[in-house]
């Protein structure tokens, strides 16, 4: 397709249709800081691991290298998952939601995804007005980040 498709136009596309990435990526909706939320999900178990932020360059690097790169809002720098801990995320598939304003990363996560040493950052559930911890760390943060 030669025209630049919008995500609204992609809603009418059928399974198997394909569109030029260079045209589609111009339609990705970043927030006013140039960021887009990215949810990492383990590709085989479908467990939701974490949510982080990407910008245009971290998205580009992730697609080029196959290793997930995020933008750290607290550090104001690129964050290649596993740089400090060794617990890397290898990209298996990358998908956009219907509006083009959120990313789903299907990844192969090495070890824990959470800085607490848990497999997933989503370990606190609300049940009957109580915050319940669902999982224990599989490794201590001290062991995870030892230099």
mmCIF file with all atom_site columns, C-alpha atoms in Angstrom, residues 2-135:
data_model
loop_
_atom_site.group_PDB
_atom_site.id
_atom_site.type_symbol
_atom_site.label_atom_id
_atom_site.label_alt_id
_atom_site.label_comp_id
_atom_site.label_asym_id
_atom_site.label_entity_id
_atom_site.label_seq_id
_atom_site.pdbx_PDB_ins_code
_atom_site.Cartn_x
_atom_site.Cartn_y
_atom_site.Cartn_z
_atom_site.occupancy
_atom_site.B_iso_or_equiv
_atom_site.pdbx_formal_charge
_atom_site.auth_seq_id
_atom_site.auth_comp_id
_atom_site.auth_asym_id
_atom_site.auth_atom_id
_atom_site.pdbx_PDB_model_num
ATOM 1   C CA . UNK A 1 2   ? 1.578   3.293   -1.095 1.00 0.00 ? 2   UNK A CA 1
ATOM 2   C CA . UNK A 1 3   ? -0.391  5.666   1.131  1.00 0.00 ? 3   UNK A CA 1
ATOM 3   C CA . UNK A 1 4   ? 0.549   6.334   4.733  1.00 0.00 ? 4   UNK A CA 1
ATOM 4   C CA . UNK A 1 5   ? -1.993  4.291   6.733  1.00 0.00 ? 5   UNK A CA 1
ATOM 5   C CA . UNK A 1 6   ? -3.415  5.586   9.993  1.00 0.00 ? 6   UNK A CA 1
ATOM 6   C CA . UNK A 1 7   ? -4.185  3.255   12.867 1.00 0.00 ? 7   UNK A CA 1
ATOM 7   C CA . UNK A 1 8   ? -7.866  4.049   12.232 1.00 0.00 ? 8   UNK A CA 1
ATOM 8   C CA . UNK A 1 9   ? -7.446  2.728   8.669  1.00 0.00 ? 9   UNK A CA 1
ATOM 9   C CA . UNK A 1 10  ? -5.638  -0.363  9.976  1.00 0.00 ? 10  UNK A CA 1
ATOM 10  C CA . UNK A 1 11  ? -8.822  -1.243  11.895 1.00 0.00 ? 11  UNK A CA 1
ATOM 11  C CA . UNK A 1 12  ? -10.374 -2.226  8.568  1.00 0.00 ? 12  UNK A CA 1
ATOM 12  C CA . UNK A 1 13  ? -7.423  -4.384  7.508  1.00 0.00 ? 13  UNK A CA 1
ATOM 13  C CA . UNK A 1 14  ? -7.797  -8.150  7.313  1.00 0.00 ? 14  UNK A CA 1
ATOM 14  C CA . UNK A 1 15  ? -5.600  -10.891 8.731  1.00 0.00 ? 15  UNK A CA 1
ATOM 15  C CA . UNK A 1 16  ? -2.532  -11.265 6.538  1.00 0.00 ? 16  UNK A CA 1
ATOM 16  C CA . UNK A 1 17  ? -2.612  -7.698  5.163  1.00 0.00 ? 17  UNK A CA 1
ATOM 17  C CA . UNK A 1 18  ? 0.707   -5.924  5.593  1.00 0.00 ? 18  UNK A CA 1
ATOM 18  C CA . UNK A 1 19  ? 1.817   -2.318  5.531  1.00 0.00 ? 19  UNK A CA 1
ATOM 19  C CA . UNK A 1 20  ? 5.177   -0.622  5.179  1.00 0.00 ? 20  UNK A CA 1
ATOM 20  C CA . UNK A 1 21  ? 6.709   -0.088  8.644  1.00 0.00 ? 21  UNK A CA 1
ATOM 21  C CA . UNK A 1 22  ? 8.294   3.203   7.586  1.00 0.00 ? 22  UNK A CA 1
ATOM 22  C CA . UNK A 1 23  ? 4.799   4.538   6.858  1.00 0.00 ? 23  UNK A CA 1
ATOM 23  C CA . UNK A 1 24  ? 3.149   3.008   9.929  1.00 0.00 ? 24  UNK A CA 1
ATOM 24  C CA . UNK A 1 25  ? 5.804   4.216   12.389 1.00 0.00 ? 25  UNK A CA 1
ATOM 25  C CA . UNK A 1 26  ? 5.038   7.830   11.457 1.00 0.00 ? 26  UNK A CA 1
ATOM 26  C CA . UNK A 1 27  ? 1.570   7.252   12.925 1.00 0.00 ? 27  UNK A CA 1
ATOM 27  C CA . UNK A 1 28  ? 2.754   5.935   16.319 1.00 0.00 ? 28  UNK A CA 1
ATOM 28  C CA . UNK A 1 29  ? 1.310   8.144   19.067 1.00 0.00 ? 29  UNK A CA 1
ATOM 29  C CA . UNK A 1 30  ? 3.877   9.242   21.631 1.00 0.00 ? 30  UNK A CA 1
ATOM 30  C CA . UNK A 1 31  ? 2.903   11.400  24.610 1.00 0.00 ? 31  UNK A CA 1
ATOM 31  C CA . UNK A 1 32  ? 4.025   15.011  25.058 1.00 0.00 ? 32  UNK A CA 1
ATOM 32  C CA . UNK A 1 33  ? 7.403   13.759  26.364 1.00 0.00 ? 33  UNK A CA 1
ATOM 33  C CA . UNK A 1 34  ? 7.917   11.568  23.291 1.00 0.00 ? 34  UNK A CA 1
ATOM 34  C CA . UNK A 1 35  ? 7.160   8.354   25.191 1.00 0.00 ? 35  UNK A CA 1
ATOM 35  C CA . UNK A 1 36  ? 4.850   5.399   24.674 1.00 0.00 ? 36  UNK A CA 1
ATOM 36  C CA . UNK A 1 37  ? 3.957   2.741   27.276 1.00 0.00 ? 37  UNK A CA 1
ATOM 37  C CA . UNK A 1 38  ? 5.369   -0.710  26.580 1.00 0.00 ? 38  UNK A CA 1
ATOM 38  C CA . UNK A 1 39  ? 4.095   -3.830  28.321 1.00 0.00 ? 39  UNK A CA 1
ATOM 39  C CA . UNK A 1 40  ? 6.425   -6.827  28.395 1.00 0.00 ? 40  UNK A CA 1
ATOM 40  C CA . UNK A 1 41  ? 4.811   -10.266 28.356 1.00 0.00 ? 41  UNK A CA 1
ATOM 41  C CA . UNK A 1 42  ? 6.594   -13.624 28.470 1.00 0.00 ? 42  UNK A CA 1
ATOM 42  C CA . UNK A 1 43  ? 6.061   -15.006 24.974 1.00 0.00 ? 43  UNK A CA 1
ATOM 43  C CA . UNK A 1 44  ? 5.366   -18.629 25.900 1.00 0.00 ? 44  UNK A CA 1
ATOM 44  C CA . UNK A 1 45  ? 3.510   -18.439 29.234 1.00 0.00 ? 45  UNK A CA 1
ATOM 45  C CA . UNK A 1 46  ? 1.780   -15.096 28.437 1.00 0.00 ? 46  UNK A CA 1
ATOM 46  C CA . UNK A 1 47  ? 2.600   -13.840 31.973 1.00 0.00 ? 47  UNK A CA 1
ATOM 47  C CA . UNK A 1 48  ? 2.636   -10.031 32.095 1.00 0.00 ? 48  UNK A CA 1
ATOM 48  C CA . UNK A 1 49  ? 6.099   -9.104  33.352 1.00 0.00 ? 49  UNK A CA 1
ATOM 49  C CA . UNK A 1 50  ? 6.364   -5.330  33.508 1.00 0.00 ? 50  UNK A CA 1
ATOM 50  C CA . UNK A 1 51  ? 5.451   -1.968  32.062 1.00 0.00 ? 51  UNK A CA 1
ATOM 51  C CA . UNK A 1 52  ? 8.043   0.594   31.036 1.00 0.00 ? 52  UNK A CA 1
ATOM 52  C CA . UNK A 1 53  ? 8.410   3.437   28.552 1.00 0.00 ? 53  UNK A CA 1
ATOM 53  C CA . UNK A 1 54  ? 9.929   3.600   25.099 1.00 0.00 ? 54  UNK A CA 1
ATOM 54  C CA . UNK A 1 55  ? 10.700  6.480   22.793 1.00 0.00 ? 55  UNK A CA 1
ATOM 55  C CA . UNK A 1 56  ? 11.278  6.429   19.058 1.00 0.00 ? 56  UNK A CA 1
ATOM 56  C CA . UNK A 1 57  ? 14.982  5.580   19.347 1.00 0.00 ? 57  UNK A CA 1
ATOM 57  C CA . UNK A 1 58  ? 14.537  2.810   21.942 1.00 0.00 ? 58  UNK A CA 1
ATOM 58  C CA . UNK A 1 59  ? 11.805  1.307   19.761 1.00 0.00 ? 59  UNK A CA 1
ATOM 59  C CA . UNK A 1 60  ? 14.124  1.465   16.756 1.00 0.00 ? 60  UNK A CA 1
ATOM 60  C CA . UNK A 1 61  ? 17.013  -0.113  18.685 1.00 0.00 ? 61  UNK A CA 1
ATOM 61  C CA . UNK A 1 62  ? 14.767  -2.895  19.986 1.00 0.00 ? 62  UNK A CA 1
ATOM 62  C CA . UNK A 1 63  ? 13.615  -3.758  16.471 1.00 0.00 ? 63  UNK A CA 1
ATOM 63  C CA . UNK A 1 64  ? 17.167  -3.622  15.086 1.00 0.00 ? 64  UNK A CA 1
ATOM 64  C CA . UNK A 1 65  ? 18.927  -5.622  17.809 1.00 0.00 ? 65  UNK A CA 1
ATOM 65  C CA . UNK A 1 66  ? 16.210  -7.955  19.092 1.00 0.00 ? 66  UNK A CA 1
ATOM 66  C CA . UNK A 1 67  ? 17.119  -6.981  22.661 1.00 0.00 ? 67  UNK A CA 1
ATOM 67  C CA . UNK A 1 68  ? 14.601  -4.779  24.451 1.00 0.00 ? 68  UNK A CA 1
ATOM 68  C CA . UNK A 1 69  ? 15.638  -1.201  25.153 1.00 0.00 ? 69  UNK A CA 1
ATOM 69  C CA . UNK A 1 70  ? 13.505  1.194   27.204 1.00 0.00 ? 70  UNK A CA 1
ATOM 70  C CA . UNK A 1 71  ? 13.688  4.860   28.164 1.00 0.00 ? 71  UNK A CA 1
ATOM 71  C CA . UNK A 1 72  ? 14.175  5.374   31.908 1.00 0.00 ? 72  UNK A CA 1
ATOM 72  C CA . UNK A 1 73  ? 12.212  8.409   33.051 1.00 0.00 ? 73  UNK A CA 1
ATOM 73  C CA . UNK A 1 74  ? 14.002  8.493   36.416 1.00 0.00 ? 74  UNK A CA 1
ATOM 74  C CA . UNK A 1 75  ? 17.513  8.292   34.929 1.00 0.00 ? 75  UNK A CA 1
ATOM 75  C CA . UNK A 1 76  ? 16.654  10.155  31.714 1.00 0.00 ? 76  UNK A CA 1
ATOM 76  C CA . UNK A 1 77  ? 18.643  7.614   29.739 1.00 0.00 ? 77  UNK A CA 1
ATOM 77  C CA . UNK A 1 78  ? 18.305  4.460   27.688 1.00 0.00 ? 78  UNK A CA 1
ATOM 78  C CA . UNK A 1 79  ? 17.873  1.294   29.680 1.00 0.00 ? 79  UNK A CA 1
ATOM 79  C CA . UNK A 1 80  ? 18.698  -1.981  28.054 1.00 0.00 ? 80  UNK A CA 1
ATOM 80  C CA . UNK A 1 81  ? 16.952  -4.540  30.216 1.00 0.00 ? 81  UNK A CA 1
ATOM 81  C CA . UNK A 1 82  ? 19.578  -6.620  32.021 1.00 0.00 ? 82  UNK A CA 1
ATOM 82  C CA . UNK A 1 83  ? 22.483  -4.154  31.739 1.00 0.00 ? 83  UNK A CA 1
ATOM 83  C CA . UNK A 1 84  ? 23.062  -4.298  35.489 1.00 0.00 ? 84  UNK A CA 1
ATOM 84  C CA . UNK A 1 85  ? 21.328  -7.538  36.491 1.00 0.00 ? 85  UNK A CA 1
ATOM 85  C CA . UNK A 1 86  ? 22.057  -9.747  33.489 1.00 0.00 ? 86  UNK A CA 1
ATOM 86  C CA . UNK A 1 87  ? 18.319  -10.543 33.256 1.00 0.00 ? 87  UNK A CA 1
ATOM 87  C CA . UNK A 1 88  ? 17.809  -9.629  29.603 1.00 0.00 ? 88  UNK A CA 1
ATOM 88  C CA . UNK A 1 89  ? 14.695  -9.539  27.462 1.00 0.00 ? 89  UNK A CA 1
ATOM 89  C CA . UNK A 1 90  ? 14.936  -10.881 23.928 1.00 0.00 ? 90  UNK A CA 1
ATOM 90  C CA . UNK A 1 91  ? 12.213  -9.668  21.598 1.00 0.00 ? 91  UNK A CA 1
ATOM 91  C CA . UNK A 1 92  ? 10.023  -12.344 20.044 1.00 0.00 ? 92  UNK A CA 1
ATOM 92  C CA . UNK A 1 93  ? 7.253   -10.103 18.694 1.00 0.00 ? 93  UNK A CA 1
ATOM 93  C CA . UNK A 1 94  ? 6.221   -6.449  18.948 1.00 0.00 ? 94  UNK A CA 1
ATOM 94  C CA . UNK A 1 95  ? 2.617   -5.317  18.587 1.00 0.00 ? 95  UNK A CA 1
ATOM 95  C CA . UNK A 1 96  ? 0.741   -2.028  18.769 1.00 0.00 ? 96  UNK A CA 1
ATOM 96  C CA . UNK A 1 97  ? -2.719  -1.562  20.187 1.00 0.00 ? 97  UNK A CA 1
ATOM 97  C CA . UNK A 1 98  ? -5.546  -0.398  17.931 1.00 0.00 ? 98  UNK A CA 1
ATOM 98  C CA . UNK A 1 99  ? -4.829  3.305   18.565 1.00 0.00 ? 99  UNK A CA 1
ATOM 99  C CA . UNK A 1 100 ? -1.063  3.111   18.116 1.00 0.00 ? 100 UNK A CA 1
ATOM 100 C CA . UNK A 1 101 ? -0.483  4.533   21.592 1.00 0.00 ? 101 UNK A CA 1
ATOM 101 C CA . UNK A 1 102 ? 0.690   1.426   23.486 1.00 0.00 ? 102 UNK A CA 1
ATOM 102 C CA . UNK A 1 103 ? 3.115   -1.399  22.712 1.00 0.00 ? 103 UNK A CA 1
ATOM 103 C CA . UNK A 1 104 ? 2.988   -5.062  23.656 1.00 0.00 ? 104 UNK A CA 1
ATOM 104 C CA . UNK A 1 105 ? 6.407   -6.718  23.705 1.00 0.00 ? 105 UNK A CA 1
ATOM 105 C CA . UNK A 1 106 ? 6.398   -10.506 23.607 1.00 0.00 ? 106 UNK A CA 1
ATOM 106 C CA . UNK A 1 107 ? 9.761   -11.355 25.119 1.00 0.00 ? 107 UNK A CA 1
ATOM 107 C CA . UNK A 1 108 ? 11.906  -14.203 26.324 1.00 0.00 ? 108 UNK A CA 1
ATOM 108 C CA . UNK A 1 109 ? 12.857  -13.006 29.793 1.00 0.00 ? 109 UNK A CA 1
ATOM 109 C CA . UNK A 1 110 ? 16.006  -14.344 31.448 1.00 0.00 ? 110 UNK A CA 1
ATOM 110 C CA . UNK A 1 111 ? 15.314  -14.676 35.183 1.00 0.00 ? 111 UNK A CA 1
ATOM 111 C CA . UNK A 1 112 ? 13.260  -12.080 37.047 1.00 0.00 ? 112 UNK A CA 1
ATOM 112 C CA . UNK A 1 113 ? 11.862  -9.039  35.255 1.00 0.00 ? 113 UNK A CA 1
ATOM 113 C CA . UNK A 1 114 ? 11.285  -7.041  38.435 1.00 0.00 ? 114 UNK A CA 1
ATOM 114 C CA . UNK A 1 115 ? 13.972  -5.141  40.351 1.00 0.00 ? 115 UNK A CA 1
ATOM 115 C CA . UNK A 1 116 ? 12.594  -6.819  43.508 1.00 0.00 ? 116 UNK A CA 1
ATOM 116 C CA . UNK A 1 117 ? 13.821  -10.181 42.219 1.00 0.00 ? 117 UNK A CA 1
ATOM 117 C CA . UNK A 1 118 ? 10.343  -11.393 41.296 1.00 0.00 ? 118 UNK A CA 1
ATOM 118 C CA . UNK A 1 119 ? 9.478   -12.844 37.908 1.00 0.00 ? 119 UNK A CA 1
ATOM 119 C CA . UNK A 1 120 ? 6.828   -10.153 37.353 1.00 0.00 ? 120 UNK A CA 1
ATOM 120 C CA . UNK A 1 121 ? 6.402   -6.606  38.623 1.00 0.00 ? 121 UNK A CA 1
ATOM 121 C CA . UNK A 1 122 ? 2.687   -7.341  38.991 1.00 0.00 ? 122 UNK A CA 1
ATOM 122 C CA . UNK A 1 123 ? 2.798   -9.232  42.295 1.00 0.00 ? 123 UNK A CA 1
ATOM 123 C CA . UNK A 1 124 ? 0.397   -7.158  44.428 1.00 0.00 ? 124 UNK A CA 1
ATOM 124 C CA . UNK A 1 125 ? -3.305  -7.988  44.111 1.00 0.00 ? 125 UNK A CA 1
ATOM 125 C CA . UNK A 1 126 ? -6.248  -6.339  45.817 1.00 0.00 ? 126 UNK A CA 1
ATOM 126 C CA . UNK A 1 127 ? -8.629  -8.889  47.340 1.00 0.00 ? 127 UNK A CA 1
ATOM 127 C CA . UNK A 1 128 ? -11.391 -8.016  49.816 1.00 0.00 ? 128 UNK A CA 1
ATOM 128 C CA . UNK A 1 129 ? -9.926  -4.599  50.643 1.00 0.00 ? 129 UNK A CA 1
ATOM 129 C CA . UNK A 1 130 ? -6.486  -6.096  51.258 1.00 0.00 ? 130 UNK A CA 1
ATOM 130 C CA . UNK A 1 131 ? -3.284  -5.794  49.227 1.00 0.00 ? 131 UNK A CA 1
ATOM 131 C CA . UNK A 1 132 ? -2.027  -9.367  48.921 1.00 0.00 ? 132 UNK A CA 1
ATOM 132 C CA . UNK A 1 133 ? 1.498   -10.282 47.828 1.00 0.00 ? 133 UNK A CA 1
ATOM 133 C CA . UNK A 1 134 ? 1.176   -13.077 45.286 1.00 0.00 ? 134 UNK A CA 1
ATOM 134 C CA . UNK A 1 135 ? 4.785   -14.154 44.772 1.00 0.00 ? 135 UNK A CA 1
#
